[in-house]
CSV table of C-alpha atoms in Angstrom, one decimal:
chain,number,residue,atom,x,y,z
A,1,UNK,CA,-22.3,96.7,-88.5
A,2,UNK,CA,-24.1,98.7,-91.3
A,3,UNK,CA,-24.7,98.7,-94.7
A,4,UNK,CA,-22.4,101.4,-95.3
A,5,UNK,CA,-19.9,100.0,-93.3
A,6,UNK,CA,-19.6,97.2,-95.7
A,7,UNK,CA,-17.2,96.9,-98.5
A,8,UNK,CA,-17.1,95.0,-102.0
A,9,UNK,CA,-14.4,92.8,-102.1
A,10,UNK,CA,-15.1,91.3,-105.5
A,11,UNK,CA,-12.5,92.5,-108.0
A,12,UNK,CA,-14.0,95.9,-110.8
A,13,UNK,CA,-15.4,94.6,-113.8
A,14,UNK,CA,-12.4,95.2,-116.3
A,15,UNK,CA,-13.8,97.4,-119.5
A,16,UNK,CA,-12.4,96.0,-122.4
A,17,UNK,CA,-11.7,97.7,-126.6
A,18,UNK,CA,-11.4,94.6,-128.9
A,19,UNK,CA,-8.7,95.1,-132.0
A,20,UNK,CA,-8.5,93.1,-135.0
A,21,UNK,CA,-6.6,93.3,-138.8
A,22,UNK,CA,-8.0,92.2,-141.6
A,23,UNK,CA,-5.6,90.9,-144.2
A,24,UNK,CA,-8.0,88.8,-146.3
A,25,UNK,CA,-6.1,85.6,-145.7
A,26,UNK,CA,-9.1,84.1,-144.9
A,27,UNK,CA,-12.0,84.9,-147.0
A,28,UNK,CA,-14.7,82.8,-145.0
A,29,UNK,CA,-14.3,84.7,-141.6
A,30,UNK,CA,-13.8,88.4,-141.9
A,31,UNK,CA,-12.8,90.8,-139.0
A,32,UNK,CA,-16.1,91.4,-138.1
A,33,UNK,CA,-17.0,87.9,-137.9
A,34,UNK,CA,-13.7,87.2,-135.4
A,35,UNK,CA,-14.6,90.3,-133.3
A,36,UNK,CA,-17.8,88.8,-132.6
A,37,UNK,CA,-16.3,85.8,-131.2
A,38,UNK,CA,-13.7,87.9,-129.4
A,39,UNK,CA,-16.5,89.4,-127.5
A,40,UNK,CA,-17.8,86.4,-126.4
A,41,UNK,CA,-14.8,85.2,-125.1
A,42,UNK,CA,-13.9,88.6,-123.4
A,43,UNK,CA,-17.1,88.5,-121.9
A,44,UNK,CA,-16.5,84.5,-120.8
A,45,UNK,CA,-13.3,85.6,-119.3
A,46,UNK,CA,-15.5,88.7,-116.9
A,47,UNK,CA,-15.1,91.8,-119.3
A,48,UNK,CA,-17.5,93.6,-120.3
A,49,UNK,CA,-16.7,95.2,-123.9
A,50,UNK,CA,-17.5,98.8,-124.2
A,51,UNK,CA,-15.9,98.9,-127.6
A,52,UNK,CA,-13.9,97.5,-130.9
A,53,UNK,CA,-12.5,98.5,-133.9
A,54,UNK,CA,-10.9,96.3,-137.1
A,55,UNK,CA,-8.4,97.4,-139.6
A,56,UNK,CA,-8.0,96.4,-143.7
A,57,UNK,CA,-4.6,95.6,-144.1
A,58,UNK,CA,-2.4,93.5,-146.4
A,59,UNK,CA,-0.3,92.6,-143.7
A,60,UNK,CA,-0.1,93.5,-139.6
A,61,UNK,CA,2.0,96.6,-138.6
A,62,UNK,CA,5.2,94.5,-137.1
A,63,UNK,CA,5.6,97.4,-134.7
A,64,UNK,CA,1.8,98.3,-133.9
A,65,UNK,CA,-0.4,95.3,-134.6
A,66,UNK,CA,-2.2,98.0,-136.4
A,67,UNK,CA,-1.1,100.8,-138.2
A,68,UNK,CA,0.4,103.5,-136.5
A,69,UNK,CA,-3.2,105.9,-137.0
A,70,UNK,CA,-5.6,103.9,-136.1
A,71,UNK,CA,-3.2,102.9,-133.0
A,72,UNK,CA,-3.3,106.9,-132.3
A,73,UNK,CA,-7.0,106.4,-132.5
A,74,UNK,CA,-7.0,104.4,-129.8
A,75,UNK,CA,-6.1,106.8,-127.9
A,76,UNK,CA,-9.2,108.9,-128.3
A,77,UNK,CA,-11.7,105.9,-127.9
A,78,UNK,CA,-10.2,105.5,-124.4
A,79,UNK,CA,-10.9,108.9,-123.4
A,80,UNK,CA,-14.3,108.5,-124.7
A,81,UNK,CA,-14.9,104.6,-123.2
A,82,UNK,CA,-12.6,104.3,-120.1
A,83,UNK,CA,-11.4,100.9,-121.2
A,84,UNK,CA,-8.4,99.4,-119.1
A,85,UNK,CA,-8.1,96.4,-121.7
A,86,UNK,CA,-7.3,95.9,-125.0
A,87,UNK,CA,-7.5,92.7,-126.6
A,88,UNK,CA,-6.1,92.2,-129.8
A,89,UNK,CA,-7.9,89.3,-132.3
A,90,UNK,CA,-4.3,87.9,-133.4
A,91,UNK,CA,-1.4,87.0,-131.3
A,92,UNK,CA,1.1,89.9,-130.7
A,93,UNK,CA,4.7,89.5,-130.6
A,94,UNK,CA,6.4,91.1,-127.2
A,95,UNK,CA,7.3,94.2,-129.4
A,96,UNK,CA,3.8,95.2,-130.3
A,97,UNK,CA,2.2,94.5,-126.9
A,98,UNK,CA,5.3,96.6,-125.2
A,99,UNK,CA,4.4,99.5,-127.7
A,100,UNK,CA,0.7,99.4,-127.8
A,101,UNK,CA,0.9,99.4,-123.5
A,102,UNK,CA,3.1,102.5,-123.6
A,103,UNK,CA,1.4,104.6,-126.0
A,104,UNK,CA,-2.2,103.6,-124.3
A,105,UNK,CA,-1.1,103.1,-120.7
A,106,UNK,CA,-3.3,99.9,-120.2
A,107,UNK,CA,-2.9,96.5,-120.3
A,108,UNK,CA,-2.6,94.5,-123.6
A,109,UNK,CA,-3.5,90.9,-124.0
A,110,UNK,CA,-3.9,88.8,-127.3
A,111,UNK,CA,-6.7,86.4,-128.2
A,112,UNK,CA,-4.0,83.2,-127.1
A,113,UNK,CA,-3.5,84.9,-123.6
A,114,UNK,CA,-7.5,85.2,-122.9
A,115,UNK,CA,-8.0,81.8,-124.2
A,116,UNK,CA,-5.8,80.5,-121.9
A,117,UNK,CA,-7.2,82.9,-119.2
A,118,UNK,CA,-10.1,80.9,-120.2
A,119,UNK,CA,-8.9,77.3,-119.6
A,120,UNK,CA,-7.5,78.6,-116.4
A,121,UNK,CA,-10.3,79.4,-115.0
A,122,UNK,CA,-12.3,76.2,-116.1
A,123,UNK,CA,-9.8,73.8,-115.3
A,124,UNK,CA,-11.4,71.7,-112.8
A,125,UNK,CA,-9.5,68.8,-112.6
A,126,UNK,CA,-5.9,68.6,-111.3
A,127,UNK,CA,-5.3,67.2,-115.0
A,128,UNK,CA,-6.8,70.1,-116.3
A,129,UNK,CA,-4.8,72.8,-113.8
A,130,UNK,CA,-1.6,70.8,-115.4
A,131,UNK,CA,-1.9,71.1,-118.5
A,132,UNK,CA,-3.0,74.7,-118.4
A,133,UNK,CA,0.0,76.0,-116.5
A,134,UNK,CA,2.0,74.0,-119.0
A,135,UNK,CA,0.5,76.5,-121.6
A,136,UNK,CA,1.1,79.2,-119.9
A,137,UNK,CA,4.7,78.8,-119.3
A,138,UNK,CA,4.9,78.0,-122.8
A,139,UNK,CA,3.1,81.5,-124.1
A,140,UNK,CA,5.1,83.3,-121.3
A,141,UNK,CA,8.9,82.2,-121.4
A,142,UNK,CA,9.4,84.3,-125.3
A,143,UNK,CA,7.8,87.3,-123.6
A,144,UNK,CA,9.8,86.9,-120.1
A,145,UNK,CA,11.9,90.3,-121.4
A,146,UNK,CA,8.7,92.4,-120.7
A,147,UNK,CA,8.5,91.3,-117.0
A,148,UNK,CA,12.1,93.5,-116.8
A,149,UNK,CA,10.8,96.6,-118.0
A,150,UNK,CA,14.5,98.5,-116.8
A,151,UNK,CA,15.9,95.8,-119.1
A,152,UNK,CA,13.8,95.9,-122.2
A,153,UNK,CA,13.2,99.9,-122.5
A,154,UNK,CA,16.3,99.5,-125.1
A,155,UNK,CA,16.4,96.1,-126.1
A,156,UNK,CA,20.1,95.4,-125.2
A,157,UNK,CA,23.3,96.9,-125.4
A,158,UNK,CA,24.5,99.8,-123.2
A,159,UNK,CA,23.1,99.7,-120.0
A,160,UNK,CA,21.5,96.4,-120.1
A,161,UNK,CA,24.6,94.3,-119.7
A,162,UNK,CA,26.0,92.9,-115.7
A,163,UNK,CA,23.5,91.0,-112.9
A,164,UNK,CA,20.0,92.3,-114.1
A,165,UNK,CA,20.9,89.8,-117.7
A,166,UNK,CA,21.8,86.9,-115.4
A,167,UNK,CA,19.1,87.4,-113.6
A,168,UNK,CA,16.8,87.1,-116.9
A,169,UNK,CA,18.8,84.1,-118.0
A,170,UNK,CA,18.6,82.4,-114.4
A,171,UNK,CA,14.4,83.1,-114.8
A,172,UNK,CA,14.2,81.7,-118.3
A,173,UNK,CA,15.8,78.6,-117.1
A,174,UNK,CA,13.8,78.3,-114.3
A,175,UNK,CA,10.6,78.7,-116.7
A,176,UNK,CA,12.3,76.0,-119.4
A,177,UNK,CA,13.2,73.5,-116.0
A,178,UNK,CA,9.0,73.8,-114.9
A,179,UNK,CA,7.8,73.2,-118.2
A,180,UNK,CA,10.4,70.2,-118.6
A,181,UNK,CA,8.6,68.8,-115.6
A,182,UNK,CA,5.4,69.5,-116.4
A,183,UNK,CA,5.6,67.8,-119.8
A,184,UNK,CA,7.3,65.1,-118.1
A,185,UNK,CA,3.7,64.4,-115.5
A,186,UNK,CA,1.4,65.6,-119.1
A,187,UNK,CA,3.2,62.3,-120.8
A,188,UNK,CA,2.6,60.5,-117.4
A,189,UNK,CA,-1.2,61.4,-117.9
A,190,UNK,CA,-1.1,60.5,-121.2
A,191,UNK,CA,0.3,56.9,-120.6
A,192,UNK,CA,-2.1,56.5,-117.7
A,193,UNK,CA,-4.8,57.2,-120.5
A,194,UNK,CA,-3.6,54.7,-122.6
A,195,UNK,CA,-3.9,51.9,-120.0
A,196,UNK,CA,-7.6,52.8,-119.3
A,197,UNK,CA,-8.2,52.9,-123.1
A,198,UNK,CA,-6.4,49.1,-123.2
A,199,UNK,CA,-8.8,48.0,-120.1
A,200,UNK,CA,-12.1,49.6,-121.7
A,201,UNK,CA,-10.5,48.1,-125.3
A,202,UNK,CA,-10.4,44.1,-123.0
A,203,UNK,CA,-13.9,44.8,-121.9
A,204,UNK,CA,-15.3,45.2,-125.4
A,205,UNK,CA,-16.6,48.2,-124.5
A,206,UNK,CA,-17.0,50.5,-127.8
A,207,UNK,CA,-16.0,54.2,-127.7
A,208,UNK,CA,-17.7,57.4,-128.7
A,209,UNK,CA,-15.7,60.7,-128.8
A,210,UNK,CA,-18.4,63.8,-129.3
A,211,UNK,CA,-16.4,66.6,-130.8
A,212,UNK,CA,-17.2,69.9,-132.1
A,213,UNK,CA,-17.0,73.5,-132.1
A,214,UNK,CA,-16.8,74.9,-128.5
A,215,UNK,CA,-20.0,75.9,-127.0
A,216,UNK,CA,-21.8,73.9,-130.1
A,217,UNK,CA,-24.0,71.7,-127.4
A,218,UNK,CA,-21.6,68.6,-126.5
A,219,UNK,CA,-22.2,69.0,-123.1
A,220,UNK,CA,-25.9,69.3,-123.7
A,221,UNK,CA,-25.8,66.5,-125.6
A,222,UNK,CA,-23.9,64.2,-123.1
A,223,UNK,CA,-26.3,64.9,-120.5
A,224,UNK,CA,-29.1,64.0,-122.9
A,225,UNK,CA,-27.7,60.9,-123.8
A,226,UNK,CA,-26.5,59.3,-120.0
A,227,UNK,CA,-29.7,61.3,-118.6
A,228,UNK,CA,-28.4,63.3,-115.8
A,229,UNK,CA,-26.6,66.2,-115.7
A,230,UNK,CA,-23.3,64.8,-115.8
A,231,UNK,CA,-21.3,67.2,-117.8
A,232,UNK,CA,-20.7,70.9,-117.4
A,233,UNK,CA,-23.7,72.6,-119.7
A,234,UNK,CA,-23.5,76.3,-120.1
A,235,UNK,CA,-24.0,78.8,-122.8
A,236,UNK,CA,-20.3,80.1,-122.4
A,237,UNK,CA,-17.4,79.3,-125.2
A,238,UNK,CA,-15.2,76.4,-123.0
A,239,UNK,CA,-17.2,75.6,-120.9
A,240,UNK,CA,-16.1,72.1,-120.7
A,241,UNK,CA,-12.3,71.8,-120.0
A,242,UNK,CA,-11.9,68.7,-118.9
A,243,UNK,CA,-13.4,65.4,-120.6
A,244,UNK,CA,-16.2,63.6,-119.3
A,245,UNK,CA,-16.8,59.7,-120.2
A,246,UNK,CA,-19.6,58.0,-119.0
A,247,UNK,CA,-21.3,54.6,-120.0
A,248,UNK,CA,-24.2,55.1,-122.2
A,249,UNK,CA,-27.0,52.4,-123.1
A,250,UNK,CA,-27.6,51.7,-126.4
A,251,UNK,CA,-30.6,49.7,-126.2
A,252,UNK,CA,-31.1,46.1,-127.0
A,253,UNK,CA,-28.8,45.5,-124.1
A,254,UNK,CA,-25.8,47.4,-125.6
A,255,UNK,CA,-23.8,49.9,-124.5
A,256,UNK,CA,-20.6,52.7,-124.8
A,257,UNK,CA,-18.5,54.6,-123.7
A,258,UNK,CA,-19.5,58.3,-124.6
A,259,UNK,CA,-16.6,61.3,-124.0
A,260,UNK,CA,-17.5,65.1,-124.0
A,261,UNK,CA,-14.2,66.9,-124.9
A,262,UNK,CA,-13.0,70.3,-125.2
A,263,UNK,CA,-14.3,72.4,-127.9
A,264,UNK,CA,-11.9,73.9,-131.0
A,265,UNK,CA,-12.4,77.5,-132.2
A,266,UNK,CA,-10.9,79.7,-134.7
A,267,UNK,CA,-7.2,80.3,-133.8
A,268,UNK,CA,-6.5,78.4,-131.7
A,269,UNK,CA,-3.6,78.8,-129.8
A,270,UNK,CA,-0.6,76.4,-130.9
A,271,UNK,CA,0.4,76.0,-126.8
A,272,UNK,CA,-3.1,74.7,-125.7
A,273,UNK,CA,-3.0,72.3,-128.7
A,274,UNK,CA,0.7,70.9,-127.4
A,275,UNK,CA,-0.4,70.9,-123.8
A,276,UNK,CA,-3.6,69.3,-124.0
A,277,UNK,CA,-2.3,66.5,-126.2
A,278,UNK,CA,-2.9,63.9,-123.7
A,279,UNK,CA,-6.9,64.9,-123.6
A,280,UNK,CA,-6.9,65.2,-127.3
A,281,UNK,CA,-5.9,61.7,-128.0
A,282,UNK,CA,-8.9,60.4,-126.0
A,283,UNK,CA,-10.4,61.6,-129.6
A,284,UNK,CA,-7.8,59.7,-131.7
A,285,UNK,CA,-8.7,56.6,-129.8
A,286,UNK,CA,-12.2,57.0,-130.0
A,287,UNK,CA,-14.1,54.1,-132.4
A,288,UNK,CA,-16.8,56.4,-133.5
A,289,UNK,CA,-16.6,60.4,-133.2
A,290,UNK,CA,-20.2,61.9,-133.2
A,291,UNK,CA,-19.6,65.6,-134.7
A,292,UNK,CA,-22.3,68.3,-133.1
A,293,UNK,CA,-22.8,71.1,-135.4
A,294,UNK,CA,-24.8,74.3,-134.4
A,295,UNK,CA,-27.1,74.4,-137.9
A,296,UNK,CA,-28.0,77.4,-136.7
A,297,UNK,CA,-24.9,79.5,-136.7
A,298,UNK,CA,-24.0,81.2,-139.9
A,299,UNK,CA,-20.4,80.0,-139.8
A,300,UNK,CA,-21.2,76.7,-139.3
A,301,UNK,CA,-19.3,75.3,-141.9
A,302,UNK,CA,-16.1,77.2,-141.1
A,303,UNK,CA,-16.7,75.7,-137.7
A,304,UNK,CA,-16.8,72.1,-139.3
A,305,UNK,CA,-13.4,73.2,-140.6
C-alpha cells in the first residue's frame, strides 16, 4: 500500500468564532478578559479559534444573544474565517442558539456545553464518566425541543399537535427517568465516600484538600509533594477531573492524606456543580484546605473569588 493510498481518519480540526456581551455586571472581569479564557477552553476542547468578537450591552438580546447587528456581522466574519463553531461566553437559552444556527448555518454551543465537553473528555474514572453524563442530561433535557427541528420551527400550536408531541413527552421522560438513576448511583458514590472518610477519620489520619483555580498548579503541586507523578499535570484548564488522594509524609514521622480536586473557573456551570457534588464534598471534609494561587496571573484575585 502507498502513501497516497492512505487516508486520515482523525476527525477536521473544528474552526471556532468566540462571542461574548458585556453588561458590566461584573466590573473585575471584562469581556475581553472572559474571551481569553474562552479561547483556552476552546482550544482544550480541539478548536482552533480563528476569531471573536464582544458586545457593550446593558442587557443580552433575549432573541440574539447579541444584538441583532452585530449577529448580521457574524455573518461576514464567516465568509472571511470559515468558522464551523460559534461559541458563545454566556449560557444561551434554546431560543437564541435555534436562531443564531439558522441565520449562520453552523453549529452553536455555549461556554456550559464546552465545559462539559471538557469534563467528558477527561473523565477517567467510571465515577467521573457518571457524574458527567449526569450533567449532560441535565443541560440537555430544557433544550430537548431543538432535537425536533419539524416540531420547534413554530414553537407549538398548528401543526405541531398528534404523535410527533408524544413522542417529545415519551423522550423527556425517558431523559428525567436516566437522570433519576443516575443521581440515585452519584448519592451511592457519595455515601461510599463518606465511609472511607469515617475509616481515614478512625486511623487518625489528617486530611488535606488542595483547591484552586483550574489549571493554577494543584496537580503539579501533588506530585511535588508525594514525589512521583501521581496526578494528571498538564498546562490545559481541567486537566484533573477526577480526585487524586495519596499519603503524604510530613516529616518527624507524620503524615496525611493529600487530595488534588477539580479546578473552579469563572461561570461555572450550575449542572457540573450539582453533579459533582459527591467529589466536591471530599473538600468539605477536608481538615486543612491548602489554596494554590497562580501570583502570576493578573486576575488572580478574581480567581481567589
Amino acid at each position: 500500500m502507498s502513501a497516497r493510498d492512505l487516508h486520515d481518519v482523525a476527525p477536521p480540526v473544528e474552526r471556532a468564532f468566540l462571542v461574548a456581551v458585556d453588561t458590566g455586571d461584573d466590573p473585575g472581569w471584562s469581556a475581553q478578559d472572559s474571551l481569553v479564557e474562552l479561547a483556552n477552553l476552546a482550544a482544550t476542547a480541539g478548536a482552533e479559534v480563528v476569531g471573536a468578537e464582544w458586545q457593550n450591552r446593558r442587557h443580552v438580546d433575549p432573541k440574539w444573544y447579541v444584538g441583532k447587528g452585530k449577529a448580521e456581522d457574524l455573518l461576514a466574519a464567516k465568509g472571511e474565517t470559515g468558522f464551523g463553531l460559534v461559541v458563545a461566553d454566556d449560557e444561551l437559552s434554546p431560543a437564541q442558539q435555534r436562531a443564531l444556527e439558522e441565520l449562520l448555518k453552523v453549529k452553536v454551543i455555549d461556554r456550559s456545553r464546552l465545559i462539559l465537553d471538557i469534563f467528558a473528555q477527561h473523565a477517567q474514572t467510571h465515577e467521573g464518566r457518571l457524574q458527567v453524563e449526569l450533567a449532560q442530561l441535565e443541560y440537555q433535557l430544557p433544550r430537548l425541543t431543538r432535537l425536533w427541528t419539524h416540531l420547534s420551527r413554530t414553537g407549538g400550536g398548528i401543526g405541531t399537535r398528534g404523535p410527533g408531541e408524544t413522542q417529545l413527552e415519551t423522550d423527556r421522560r425517558v431523559i428525567r427517568e436516566r437522570i433519576k438513576k443516575f443521581k440515585e448511583r452519584v448519592e451511592q458514590i457519595r455515601r461510599q465516600r463518606e465511609t472511607a472518610a469515617r475509616g481515614r477519620d478512625r486511623r487518625l489520619m489528617p486530611t488535606v484538600g488542595i483547591v484552586g483555580y483550574t489549571n493554577s498548579g494543584k496537580s503539579t503541586l501533588l506530585n511535588a509533594l508525594v514525589g512521583s507523578e501521581v496526578a494528571r499535570a498538564e498546562d490545559k484548564l481541567f486537566a484533573t477531573l477526577d480526585p487524586t488522594s495519596r499519603a503524604v509524609k510530613l516529616g518527624d514521622g507524620q503524615a496525611a492524606i493529600v487530595t488534588d480536586t477539580v479546578g473552579f473557573i469563572h461561570k461555572l456551570p450550575h449542572q457540573l456543580v450539582d453533579a459533582f457534588r459527591a467529589t466536591l464534598e471530599e473538600v468539605n471534609r477536608a481538615d486543612v484546605l491548602l489554596e494554590v494561587v497562580d501570583a502570576a496571573d493578573a486576575h488572580f484575585a478574581e480567581h481567589r473569588a
